[in-house]
Amino acid sequence: MASRRNESVDIRALDCWRDIDRHFAAFVERAAGGSDEAVGLGALLASRRLADGDICIDLNAMAGVPLGDAVDDCPREAATVALPRAAAWVRALRSSPAVGKPGEFRPLVLDEAGRLYLHRLYEYERIIRERIAERLAAPPLDFDEGLLRAGLDRLFPAPAPEGLDWQRVAAASAVMRRLCVISGGPGTGKTATVVRILILLAEQARASGNEFTVALAAPTGRAAARLRQSIRTWMETSGLSGEEREMLRSGATTLHRLLGLGGARPFDPARILPQQVVVVDEASMADCALMSHLLQAVPLESRLILLGDRDQLASVEAGAVLGDICDTGRAHGYSAAFAERIAPVIGRCAHDVPIAAEPPIADSIIILRKSYRFDESGGIGAVSRAVREGDAARALQLVDADGGRSVRFVTDERPSASSERFSSRIVEGLQPALVAPDPTAALDSLTRFAVLCALRRGPSGAEAVNRIIERVLAAQGLINPDGRWYVNRTLVVSRNSESAGLSNGDIGIVRERPGVPGEAAVYFSDGEGGTRAFPPLRLPEHETAFATTVHKAQGSEFDTVIVVLPERPTRVLTRELVYTALTRARTHVELWGDREVFAAAVGNPTRRMSGLHDALWG
């Protein structure tokens, strides 16, 4: 079926396919009743692109292009293979018994727009769009408007210096609506806003004589811990009442734990969360499977509040759900009905709210625009904004104008144990944690400095950089990496473990047990200012974490960040990855790599295929 300029090429034998891709294609062809090149090629591509984060493949977009342009890491001979023309490819797929229409139970699903899905991916996406549509179409929630206005005036007393106070708008919207999505960059006040939202909702519950229950969650343990700490910090400086403080002590957990997922246990579609309000932070990290489970578990009568940065990296697994929901990269207004309803609540006129003819989802999305952490005129804030907007030249100009005060390039050296500059920066950043007198102080210090790599493997990947850092630290006598469980080894959990109470993203450090010389234990934060100790053999899957990938660092912040870029541009080095890396830092970023590689990344936005965006935005 494929149009070939070189008939001698055996497509299935090319190195770009994984074993699982070939096995799945063979299974689909058996389900089709025999060898069928069109079906086999569709199955190969759908399976392979799932590994790259795509929920489906768009046959119209891929039609006629060289195979090497559709799949990464293809050998040179793939350039001689052109994918089929769309009309013929769709026709062949629709006639196959292995390919079904939406709603049919077949290995592959082909929708009316020419998007080809694995069946389970189609079902995840269908659930997400249908549950969102239910929330948008349901009758408005009851609330006491006078009480809400009074609460907003008390919690948001200072008028916005110009335009609308979008935190105030977000708080009002979250009380009024069944679905509220609040997106904003670092320092835009997402945590402060959601704390105030919970106070407002608790007041509404008390006034109606109802009990108030809330679930706080994030996709990883690291992000959940960060949410707990952010709420605790905000409470300490906000002057809340004792009752309000007690209500906010419920803590945050991982989405997996909230949804009863763990190990090989599948999601139970009958699971219904009892809480009246469910808040999910760092929602950009939730893949399509996790988001579909969440939307099934939160009942329609409960409020669902999603927090995140739509411009950050998408999930490691398939989908860019928050980005699709928020229509990343575009600005939207609100319906006239929404403006008229919310304006008196927030104390403004309806014409102050930007109005446009938009799909219903637009009324559920609030973008926080003002950063209280970064100065948008320079430094990290200005550079990250230029990156977010895809303006590489402007980003580079701003780095140069900063003069190294908060952002700088290191282009004349690569990370290595022989680099005096790199060794000096590593020792300066990690020594406070490694000489800390106890695990609590060590873990606290590790939140101030990070080495982040764009890639996991390769000479500039996290695995290689970790080995370099180990040599640097050993040369300074800060570690003795003789054996796996050496003192001061820093690690990150990479798989949830319900039995151990550890989650993907949790950071630990190896220390000797007090009073037991030679016996190692791994210490993790307990989320309450102390630590928990684990015997090494009880740990779930983990890896050394003196350096981690940018993906692993999502949901965390550090004072200083070193970002290691690869030697050359790659498809996974994207605008969103650079933006996420930059915004992990509060005060200082060093970019180790070539300016040309940085510019190429800024010009390479993430593109993940799905049908969710079109379903929500048209």
Coordinates of C-alpha atoms in Angstrom, one line a residue:
M1 CA 0.0 0.0 0.0
A2 CA 2.9 2.4 0.7
S3 CA 4.1 4.3 -2.3
R4 CA 7.8 3.3 -2.6
R5 CA 10.6 4.9 -4.6
N6 CA 12.7 1.9 -3.6
E7 CA 10.8 -1.3 -3.8
S8 CA 13.6 -3.3 -2.2
V9 CA 13.0 -1.7 1.2
D10 CA 11.3 -4.0 3.7
I11 CA 9.5 -1.4 5.9
R12 CA 8.9 -3.8 8.8
A13 CA 12.6 -4.6 9.0
L14 CA 13.7 -1.0 9.5
D15 CA 15.4 -0.1 12.8
C16 CA 12.9 2.6 13.6
W17 CA 10.4 0.1 14.9
R18 CA 10.4 -1.4 18.4
D19 CA 9.6 -5.1 18.9
I20 CA 6.2 -4.1 20.4
D21 CA 5.4 -2.2 17.3
R22 CA 6.1 -5.2 15.1
H23 CA 4.2 -7.6 17.3
F24 CA 1.2 -5.3 17.5
A25 CA 1.1 -4.9 13.7
A26 CA 1.2 -8.7 13.3
F27 CA -1.6 -9.1 15.8
V28 CA -3.8 -6.5 14.0
E29 CA -3.1 -8.2 10.6
R30 CA -4.2 -11.5 12.1
A31 CA -7.4 -9.8 13.3
A32 CA -7.9 -8.5 9.8
G33 CA -7.7 -12.0 8.4
G34 CA -4.3 -11.9 6.7
S35 CA -1.5 -9.7 5.7
D36 CA -2.7 -6.2 4.7
E37 CA 0.0 -3.6 4.1
A38 CA -2.3 -0.6 4.7
V39 CA -3.5 -2.0 8.1
G40 CA 0.0 -3.2 9.1
L41 CA 1.5 0.2 8.3
G42 CA -1.2 2.0 10.2
A43 CA -0.7 -0.3 13.2
L44 CA 3.1 0.2 13.1
L45 CA 2.8 4.0 13.1
A46 CA 0.0 4.2 15.7
S47 CA 2.0 2.1 18.1
R48 CA 5.4 3.8 17.4
R49 CA 3.9 7.4 17.7
L50 CA 2.3 6.5 21.0
A51 CA 5.9 6.2 22.4
D52 CA 6.4 9.8 21.2
G53 CA 3.3 11.0 23.1
D54 CA 0.8 11.0 20.3
I55 CA -2.7 9.8 21.1
C56 CA -3.4 9.1 17.4
I57 CA -1.9 9.5 13.9
D58 CA -3.4 12.0 11.5
L59 CA -3.5 10.2 8.1
N60 CA -4.1 13.5 6.3
A61 CA -1.0 15.1 7.8
M62 CA 1.2 12.0 7.2
A63 CA -0.1 11.2 3.7
G64 CA 2.6 11.1 1.1
V65 CA 5.5 12.2 3.4
P66 CA 8.7 10.2 3.6
L67 CA 8.6 7.6 6.4
G68 CA 11.7 9.2 8.0
D69 CA 9.7 12.4 8.5
A70 CA 7.0 10.5 10.3
V71 CA 9.1 8.4 12.7
D72 CA 12.3 9.4 14.6
D73 CA 15.5 7.5 14.4
C74 CA 14.8 5.9 11.0
P75 CA 17.7 4.7 8.9
R76 CA 18.6 6.5 5.7
E77 CA 16.7 4.1 3.5
A78 CA 13.5 5.2 5.1
A79 CA 13.8 8.4 3.0
T80 CA 13.0 6.3 0.0
V81 CA 9.7 5.2 1.4
A82 CA 6.7 7.5 1.0
L83 CA 3.6 6.9 3.0
P84 CA 0.3 6.3 1.1
R85 CA -2.0 9.0 -0.2
A86 CA -4.7 9.9 2.3
A87 CA -7.8 8.8 0.3
A88 CA -6.4 5.4 -0.7
W89 CA -5.1 4.8 2.8
V90 CA -8.3 5.7 4.5
R91 CA -10.3 3.6 2.0
A92 CA -8.2 0.5 2.7
L93 CA -8.4 1.0 6.5
R94 CA -12.2 1.4 6.5
S95 CA -12.6 -1.8 4.6
S96 CA -10.6 -3.8 7.1
P97 CA -12.3 -5.9 9.8
A98 CA -9.5 -4.9 12.2
V99 CA -10.4 -1.2 12.0
G100 CA -13.6 0.1 13.5
K101 CA -15.6 3.3 13.6
P102 CA -15.9 5.2 16.9
G103 CA -17.9 3.1 19.3
E104 CA -16.9 -0.2 17.7
F105 CA -14.7 -2.7 19.6
R106 CA -11.7 -3.2 17.2
P107 CA -8.0 -3.0 17.7
L108 CA -7.8 0.2 15.7
V109 CA -10.3 3.1 15.5
L110 CA -10.6 5.5 12.5
D111 CA -12.6 8.6 13.1
E112 CA -14.4 10.8 10.5
A113 CA -11.5 13.2 10.4
G114 CA -9.0 10.5 9.3
R115 CA -7.4 10.1 12.7
L116 CA -6.3 6.5 13.5
Y117 CA -6.2 5.4 17.2
L118 CA -5.3 2.4 19.2
H119 CA -8.7 1.4 20.7
R120 CA -7.8 2.2 24.4
L121 CA -6.4 5.6 23.5
Y122 CA -9.6 6.5 21.6
E123 CA -11.6 5.4 24.7
Y124 CA -9.5 7.6 27.0
E125 CA -9.9 10.6 24.7
R126 CA -13.7 9.9 24.3
I127 CA -14.2 9.8 28.1
I128 CA -12.3 13.1 28.6
R129 CA -14.3 15.0 26.0
E130 CA -17.6 13.6 27.1
R131 CA -17.0 14.2 30.8
I132 CA -15.9 17.8 30.1
A133 CA -19.0 18.3 27.9
E134 CA -21.2 17.1 30.7
R135 CA -19.7 19.6 33.1
L136 CA -20.1 22.4 30.6
A137 CA -23.7 21.6 29.8
A138 CA -24.9 20.9 33.4
P139 CA -27.0 23.5 35.2
P140 CA -25.2 26.1 37.2
L141 CA -24.1 25.3 40.7
D142 CA -25.9 26.9 43.7
F143 CA -23.9 29.5 45.7
D144 CA -24.7 32.5 47.9
E145 CA -23.7 35.5 45.7
G146 CA -23.7 38.0 48.5
L147 CA -21.4 35.8 50.6
L148 CA -19.1 35.2 47.7
R149 CA -18.8 38.9 47.0
A150 CA -18.0 39.6 50.7
G151 CA -15.4 36.8 50.7
L152 CA -13.8 38.1 47.5
D153 CA -13.6 41.6 49.0
R154 CA -11.9 40.2 52.1
L155 CA -9.5 37.9 50.4
F156 CA -8.6 40.1 47.5
P157 CA -8.7 43.6 49.1
A158 CA -6.2 45.3 46.8
P159 CA -7.5 46.5 43.5
A160 CA -5.7 45.4 40.4
P161 CA -3.3 48.1 39.2
E162 CA -4.7 47.8 35.7
G163 CA -7.4 45.8 34.1
L164 CA -9.0 42.8 35.8
D165 CA -7.6 41.0 38.9
W166 CA -7.4 37.6 37.3
Q167 CA -6.8 35.8 40.6
R168 CA -10.1 37.3 41.8
V169 CA -11.8 36.2 38.5
A170 CA -10.4 32.7 38.9
A171 CA -11.6 32.4 42.5
A172 CA -15.1 33.6 41.6
S173 CA -15.2 31.2 38.6
A174 CA -14.1 28.2 40.7
V175 CA -17.0 28.8 43.1
M176 CA -19.6 29.3 40.3
R177 CA -18.6 26.5 37.9
R178 CA -18.3 22.7 38.0
L179 CA -15.0 22.9 36.0
C180 CA -12.4 25.6 36.5
V181 CA -9.0 25.5 34.8
I182 CA -6.4 28.0 36.1
S183 CA -3.2 28.3 34.1
G184 CA -0.3 30.5 34.8
G185 CA 3.5 30.6 34.8
P186 CA 5.7 30.4 37.9
G187 CA 4.9 33.1 40.5
T188 CA 1.5 34.1 39.1
G189 CA -0.2 33.1 42.3
K190 CA -1.9 29.8 41.5
T191 CA -1.3 28.4 45.0
A192 CA -2.4 31.6 46.7
T193 CA -5.5 31.7 44.5
V194 CA -6.5 28.1 45.2
V195 CA -6.1 28.5 49.0
R196 CA -8.5 31.5 48.8
I197 CA -10.9 29.4 46.6
L198 CA -11.0 26.7 49.3
I199 CA -11.7 29.3 52.0
L200 CA -14.6 30.7 49.9
L201 CA -16.0 27.2 49.2
A202 CA -15.8 26.3 52.9
E203 CA -17.8 29.4 53.7
Q204 CA -20.4 28.5 51.1
A205 CA -20.7 25.0 52.6
R206 CA -21.0 26.3 56.2
A207 CA -23.7 28.8 55.1
S208 CA -25.8 26.0 53.5
G209 CA -25.2 23.6 56.5
N210 CA -23.1 21.2 54.5
E211 CA -19.9 19.5 55.4
F212 CA -16.9 20.7 53.4
T213 CA -14.5 18.1 52.0
V214 CA -11.6 18.6 49.6
A215 CA -9.0 16.4 47.9
L216 CA -5.7 18.0 46.9
A217 CA -3.6 16.0 44.4
A218 CA -0.8 16.2 41.8
P219 CA 0.5 13.7 39.2
T220 CA 3.8 12.9 41.1
G221 CA 5.0 12.7 44.6
R222 CA 7.4 15.6 44.1
A223 CA 4.6 17.8 42.8
A224 CA 2.3 16.8 45.6
A225 CA 5.1 17.6 48.2
R226 CA 5.6 21.0 46.5
L227 CA 1.9 21.7 46.7
R228 CA 1.9 20.8 50.4
Q229 CA 4.8 23.1 51.1
S230 CA 3.4 25.9 49.0
I231 CA 0.1 25.8 51.0
R232 CA 2.0 25.6 54.3
T233 CA 4.2 28.6 53.4
W234 CA 1.2 30.6 52.2
M235 CA -0.7 29.8 55.5
E236 CA 2.2 31.1 57.6
T237 CA 2.2 34.5 56.0
S238 CA -1.5 35.1 55.2
G239 CA -3.0 35.7 58.6
L240 CA -5.7 33.0 58.3
S241 CA -7.9 32.1 61.1
G242 CA -7.3 28.9 63.1
E243 CA -10.4 27.3 61.5
E244 CA -9.1 28.1 58.0
R245 CA -5.7 26.8 58.8
E246 CA -7.1 23.5 60.1
M247 CA -9.2 23.1 56.9
L248 CA -6.1 23.4 54.8
R249 CA -4.1 20.8 56.7
S250 CA -5.7 18.0 54.8
G251 CA -2.5 17.6 52.8
A252 CA -1.9 16.6 49.2
T253 CA -1.4 13.2 47.7
T254 CA -0.6 11.8 44.2
L255 CA -3.3 11.3 41.7
H256 CA -2.5 7.6 41.6
R257 CA -3.1 7.2 45.3
L258 CA -6.3 9.3 45.1
L259 CA -7.6 7.2 42.3
G260 CA -6.6 3.9 43.9
L261 CA -4.0 3.1 41.3
G262 CA -0.9 1.2 42.2
G263 CA 1.3 -1.5 40.8
A264 CA -0.6 -3.6 38.3
R265 CA -4.0 -2.6 39.8
P266 CA -6.2 -1.1 37.0
F267 CA -8.5 1.8 37.5
D268 CA -12.0 0.9 38.8
P269 CA -14.6 2.8 36.7
A270 CA -17.0 2.4 39.6
R271 CA -14.7 4.4 41.9
I272 CA -16.4 7.7 42.9
L273 CA -14.5 10.3 45.0
P274 CA -16.6 11.5 48.0
Q275 CA -15.0 15.0 48.2
Q276 CA -17.1 18.0 47.2
V277 CA -14.0 19.7 45.7
V278 CA -11.1 18.1 43.9
V279 CA -8.0 20.2 43.1
V280 CA -5.2 18.9 40.9
D281 CA -2.0 20.8 40.7
E282 CA 0.6 20.5 37.9
A283 CA -2.2 19.2 35.6
S284 CA 0.1 19.5 32.6
M285 CA 1.8 16.4 33.8
A286 CA -1.3 14.3 33.7
D287 CA -1.5 12.1 30.6
C288 CA -4.7 11.1 28.8
A289 CA -5.2 7.9 30.7
L290 CA -4.8 9.6 34.1
M291 CA -7.1 12.5 33.1
S292 CA -9.8 10.1 31.9
H293 CA -9.7 8.2 35.2
L294 CA -9.9 11.5 37.1
L295 CA -12.9 12.7 35.1
Q296 CA -14.7 9.4 35.7
A297 CA -14.0 9.5 39.5
V298 CA -15.1 13.1 40.2
P299 CA -18.9 13.1 40.3
L300 CA -20.7 15.8 38.4
E301 CA -22.0 17.5 41.6
S302 CA -18.4 18.0 42.8
R303 CA -16.2 20.9 41.6
L304 CA -13.1 20.0 39.7
I305 CA -10.3 22.6 39.7
L306 CA -7.2 22.0 37.5
L307 CA -4.1 24.1 38.1
G308 CA -1.0 24.2 35.9
D309 CA 1.1 26.0 33.3
R310 CA -0.2 25.3 29.8
D311 CA 3.1 26.3 28.4
Q312 CA 5.1 23.7 30.3
L313 CA 6.2 20.3 29.1
A314 CA 3.3 17.9 28.4
S315 CA 3.1 14.5 30.2
V316 CA 5.8 11.9 29.7
E317 CA 3.1 9.5 28.5
A318 CA 0.6 10.1 25.7
G319 CA -1.3 13.3 25.3
A320 CA -1.0 17.0 26.0
V321 CA -4.4 17.2 27.8
L322 CA -4.0 20.5 29.6
G323 CA -2.6 22.1 26.5
D324 CA -5.5 20.9 24.4
I325 CA -8.0 22.1 27.0
C326 CA -6.4 25.5 27.3
D327 CA -5.7 25.9 23.5
T328 CA -2.0 26.6 24.3
G329 CA -0.6 29.5 22.3
R330 CA -3.8 31.4 21.7
A331 CA -5.8 34.0 23.7
H332 CA -9.5 33.7 24.1
G333 CA -12.4 35.8 25.4
Y334 CA -15.6 34.8 27.2
S335 CA -19.2 34.5 26.4
A336 CA -21.5 37.5 27.0
A337 CA -23.5 35.3 29.4
F338 CA -20.4 34.5 31.5
A339 CA -19.3 38.2 31.5
E340 CA -22.8 39.3 32.7
R341 CA -22.9 36.6 35.4
I342 CA -19.4 37.1 36.9
A343 CA -19.0 40.9 36.5
P344 CA -21.3 41.8 39.5
V345 CA -19.7 39.1 41.6
I346 CA -16.2 40.5 41.1
G347 CA -17.3 44.1 41.4
R348 CA -16.8 45.1 37.7
C349 CA -18.9 45.9 34.7
A350 CA -19.6 43.2 32.1
H351 CA -17.7 45.2 29.4
D352 CA -14.5 44.9 31.5
V353 CA -14.5 41.1 30.8
P354 CA -13.1 40.3 27.3
I355 CA -16.0 39.0 25.2
A356 CA -15.7 36.9 22.1
A357 CA -17.7 34.2 20.2
E358 CA -16.0 31.1 21.7
P359 CA -16.8 27.4 22.3
P360 CA -18.3 26.7 25.8
I361 CA -14.9 25.5 27.2
A362 CA -13.5 29.1 27.1
D363 CA -15.7 30.1 30.0
S364 CA -14.0 27.5 32.2
I365 CA -10.4 28.7 31.6
I366 CA -8.7 31.5 33.5
I367 CA -5.1 32.5 32.6
L368 CA -3.1 34.3 35.3
R369 CA -1.0 36.8 33.6
K370 CA 1.1 38.7 36.2
S371 CA 4.2 37.1 37.7
Y372 CA 5.0 38.2 41.2
R373 CA 8.3 36.3 41.2
F374 CA 9.9 37.5 37.9
D375 CA 10.5 40.9 36.5
E376 CA 9.0 40.6 33.0
S377 CA 11.3 43.4 31.8
G378 CA 14.4 41.3 32.2
G379 CA 16.1 38.2 33.6
I380 CA 14.5 34.8 33.9
G381 CA 11.0 36.2 33.5
A382 CA 11.7 38.1 30.2
V383 CA 13.8 35.3 28.7
S384 CA 11.2 32.6 29.5
R385 CA 8.5 34.8 28.1
A386 CA 10.4 35.1 24.8
V387 CA 10.9 31.4 24.8
R388 CA 7.2 30.8 25.4
E389 CA 6.4 33.0 22.5
G390 CA 8.9 31.2 20.2
D391 CA 11.1 34.3 19.7
A392 CA 14.6 32.8 19.9
A393 CA 16.4 36.0 18.7
R394 CA 14.7 38.0 21.4
A395 CA 15.5 35.4 24.1
L396 CA 19.2 35.4 23.1
Q397 CA 19.2 39.3 23.2
L398 CA 17.7 39.3 26.7
V399 CA 20.3 36.8 27.9
D400 CA 23.1 39.0 26.6
A401 CA 21.4 42.1 28.1
D402 CA 21.2 40.4 31.5
G403 CA 24.9 40.2 31.7
G404 CA 24.9 37.0 33.7
R405 CA 23.1 38.4 36.7
S406 CA 20.3 35.8 36.5
V407 CA 20.7 34.0 33.1
R408 CA 23.9 33.1 31.3
F409 CA 25.3 30.8 28.7
V410 CA 28.4 28.6 29.1
T411 CA 29.3 27.8 25.5
D412 CA 33.1 27.2 25.7
E413 CA 33.0 24.1 27.9
R414 CA 31.0 20.9 28.3
P415 CA 30.2 19.2 31.6
S416 CA 33.1 17.0 32.5
A417 CA 35.1 16.0 35.6
S418 CA 38.1 17.9 34.1
S419 CA 36.2 21.1 33.7
E420 CA 37.2 23.4 36.6
R421 CA 34.2 25.6 36.0
F422 CA 31.7 22.7 36.1
S423 CA 33.4 21.1 39.1
S424 CA 33.3 24.4 41.0
R425 CA 29.6 24.9 40.3
I426 CA 28.8 21.3 41.3
V427 CA 30.7 21.5 44.6
E428 CA 29.3 25.0 45.4
G429 CA 25.7 23.7 44.7
L430 CA 25.7 20.3 46.3
Q431 CA 28.2 20.6 49.1
P432 CA 25.7 22.2 51.6
A433 CA 23.5 19.1 51.3
L434 CA 26.3 16.6 51.5
V435 CA 27.8 18.1 54.6
A436 CA 24.5 18.8 56.3
P437 CA 24.4 17.3 59.8
D438 CA 21.2 15.3 59.3
P439 CA 18.9 14.0 56.5
T440 CA 16.3 16.7 57.1
A441 CA 18.8 19.5 56.5
A442 CA 20.3 17.7 53.6
L443 CA 16.9 17.2 51.8
D444 CA 16.0 20.8 52.5
S445 CA 19.3 21.9 50.9
L446 CA 18.6 19.8 47.8
T447 CA 15.6 22.0 47.0
R448 CA 17.9 24.9 46.4
F449 CA 20.2 23.6 43.6
A450 CA 19.6 21.4 40.6
V451 CA 21.3 20.1 37.5
L452 CA 18.7 19.4 34.8
C453 CA 19.4 17.6 31.5
A454 CA 17.3 17.8 28.4
L455 CA 17.9 14.1 27.6
R456 CA 18.1 10.9 29.7
R457 CA 20.8 9.2 27.6
G458 CA 23.7 10.3 25.5
P459 CA 26.9 12.2 26.4
S460 CA 24.8 15.1 27.8
G461 CA 22.1 13.0 29.2
A462 CA 21.2 12.7 32.9
E463 CA 22.8 9.2 33.2
A464 CA 26.2 10.4 31.9
V465 CA 26.1 13.7 33.8
N466 CA 25.4 11.8 37.0
R467 CA 28.5 9.8 36.5
I468 CA 30.5 13.0 35.9
I469 CA 29.1 14.6 39.1
E470 CA 30.0 11.4 41.1
R471 CA 33.6 11.7 40.0
V472 CA 33.7 15.5 40.8
L473 CA 32.2 14.9 44.3
A474 CA 34.5 11.9 44.9
A475 CA 37.5 14.0 44.0
Q476 CA 36.5 16.5 46.7
G477 CA 36.0 13.8 49.3
L478 CA 32.3 14.5 49.5
I479 CA 31.2 11.0 48.5
N480 CA 32.9 7.6 48.3
P481 CA 31.0 5.8 45.5
D482 CA 32.2 2.4 46.4
G483 CA 29.1 0.2 46.1
R484 CA 25.6 1.1 45.4
W485 CA 24.4 2.5 48.8
Y486 CA 27.2 4.9 49.5
V487 CA 26.6 7.8 52.0
N488 CA 25.2 10.9 50.3
R489 CA 24.0 9.2 47.2
T490 CA 21.0 11.2 46.1
L491 CA 18.2 9.4 44.3
V492 CA 14.8 9.9 42.8
V493 CA 11.9 7.3 42.8
S494 CA 10.7 6.4 39.3
R495 CA 7.8 4.2 40.1
N496 CA 4.9 4.6 42.6
S497 CA 4.9 2.2 45.5
E498 CA 1.7 2.1 47.6
S499 CA 3.2 -0.3 50.1
A500 CA 6.2 1.9 50.8
G501 CA 4.2 5.1 50.6
L502 CA 6.6 6.5 48.0
S503 CA 5.7 8.1 44.7
N504 CA 7.3 8.8 41.3
G505 CA 9.5 11.9 41.7
D506 CA 10.2 11.6 45.5
I507 CA 13.8 12.6 46.3
G508 CA 15.9 10.7 48.8
I509 CA 19.4 10.7 50.2
V510 CA 21.5 7.8 51.7
R511 CA 22.8 8.2 55.2
E512 CA 24.0 5.9 57.9
R513 CA 21.4 5.0 60.5
P514 CA 22.2 6.8 63.8
G515 CA 24.0 4.5 66.2
V516 CA 24.3 1.7 63.6
P517 CA 27.7 2.3 61.8
G518 CA 27.9 0.8 58.3
E519 CA 24.1 0.3 57.9
A520 CA 22.6 2.5 55.2
A521 CA 19.1 3.9 55.1
V522 CA 17.5 6.1 52.5
Y523 CA 15.7 9.2 53.9
F524 CA 12.7 11.0 52.3
S525 CA 10.8 14.0 53.5
D526 CA 7.6 13.1 55.4
G527 CA 5.9 16.3 54.2
E528 CA 5.7 17.6 57.8
G529 CA 9.2 18.9 58.3
G530 CA 10.7 15.6 59.2
T531 CA 12.0 12.5 57.4
R532 CA 11.1 8.8 56.9
A533 CA 13.9 6.2 56.7
F534 CA 13.8 3.1 54.4
P535 CA 16.0 0.1 54.1
P536 CA 17.5 0.2 50.6
L537 CA 15.9 -3.1 49.6
R538 CA 12.4 -1.7 50.3
L539 CA 12.7 1.0 47.7
P540 CA 10.7 0.9 44.5
E541 CA 12.4 1.6 41.1
H542 CA 14.8 4.5 41.4
E543 CA 17.8 6.2 39.9
T544 CA 20.7 8.5 41.0
A545 CA 19.6 12.1 41.0
F546 CA 22.6 14.4 41.4
A547 CA 21.3 15.4 37.9
T548 CA 17.8 14.7 36.6
T549 CA 15.9 15.2 33.4
V550 CA 13.8 18.4 33.0
H551 CA 10.7 16.1 33.0
K552 CA 11.6 14.8 36.5
A553 CA 12.0 18.3 37.8
Q554 CA 8.4 19.4 36.9
G555 CA 6.6 20.5 40.0
S556 CA 9.8 21.6 41.7
E557 CA 11.6 25.0 42.1
F558 CA 15.2 25.7 43.0
D559 CA 17.2 28.9 43.7
T560 CA 19.8 27.9 41.1
V561 CA 19.6 25.6 38.1
I562 CA 22.2 24.4 35.7
V563 CA 20.6 23.3 32.4
V564 CA 22.7 20.9 30.2
L565 CA 21.7 21.1 26.5
P566 CA 22.7 18.3 24.1
E567 CA 25.4 18.9 21.5
R568 CA 22.9 19.1 18.6
P569 CA 19.2 19.7 18.1
T570 CA 16.8 16.8 18.6
R571 CA 13.1 16.4 18.2
V572 CA 12.6 16.0 22.0
L573 CA 14.5 19.3 22.7
T574 CA 11.4 21.6 22.4
R575 CA 10.3 25.0 23.3
E576 CA 8.3 23.7 26.2
L577 CA 11.3 21.8 27.6
V578 CA 13.5 24.9 27.5
Y579 CA 10.7 27.0 29.1
T580 CA 10.1 24.4 31.8
A581 CA 13.9 24.2 32.6
L582 CA 14.2 28.0 32.8
T583 CA 11.2 28.4 35.1
R584 CA 12.4 25.8 37.6
A585 CA 14.9 28.5 38.8
R586 CA 13.9 31.3 41.2
T587 CA 17.1 33.4 40.9
H588 CA 19.7 32.0 38.6
V589 CA 20.0 29.8 35.5
E590 CA 23.1 28.6 33.7
L591 CA 22.6 27.2 30.2
W592 CA 25.5 24.8 29.3
G593 CA 25.3 24.4 25.5
D594 CA 25.4 26.1 22.2
R595 CA 23.3 29.1 21.4
E596 CA 22.3 27.6 18.1
V597 CA 21.0 24.5 19.8
F598 CA 19.0 26.7 22.2
A599 CA 17.5 28.7 19.3
A600 CA 16.6 25.5 17.4
A601 CA 14.8 24.3 20.5
V602 CA 12.8 27.5 20.9
G603 CA 11.7 27.2 17.3
N604 CA 10.6 23.6 17.9
P605 CA 7.2 23.6 19.6
T606 CA 5.7 20.3 20.9
R607 CA 3.1 18.9 18.5
R608 CA 1.2 16.0 19.9
M609 CA -1.6 14.5 17.7
S610 CA -5.0 14.1 19.3
G611 CA -8.6 14.8 18.6
L612 CA -9.3 16.4 21.9
H613 CA -8.4 20.0 20.9
D614 CA -10.7 19.9 17.9
A615 CA -13.5 18.4 19.9
L616 CA -13.3 21.3 22.5
W617 CA -12.3 24.2 20.2
G618 CA -13.6 23.2 16.8

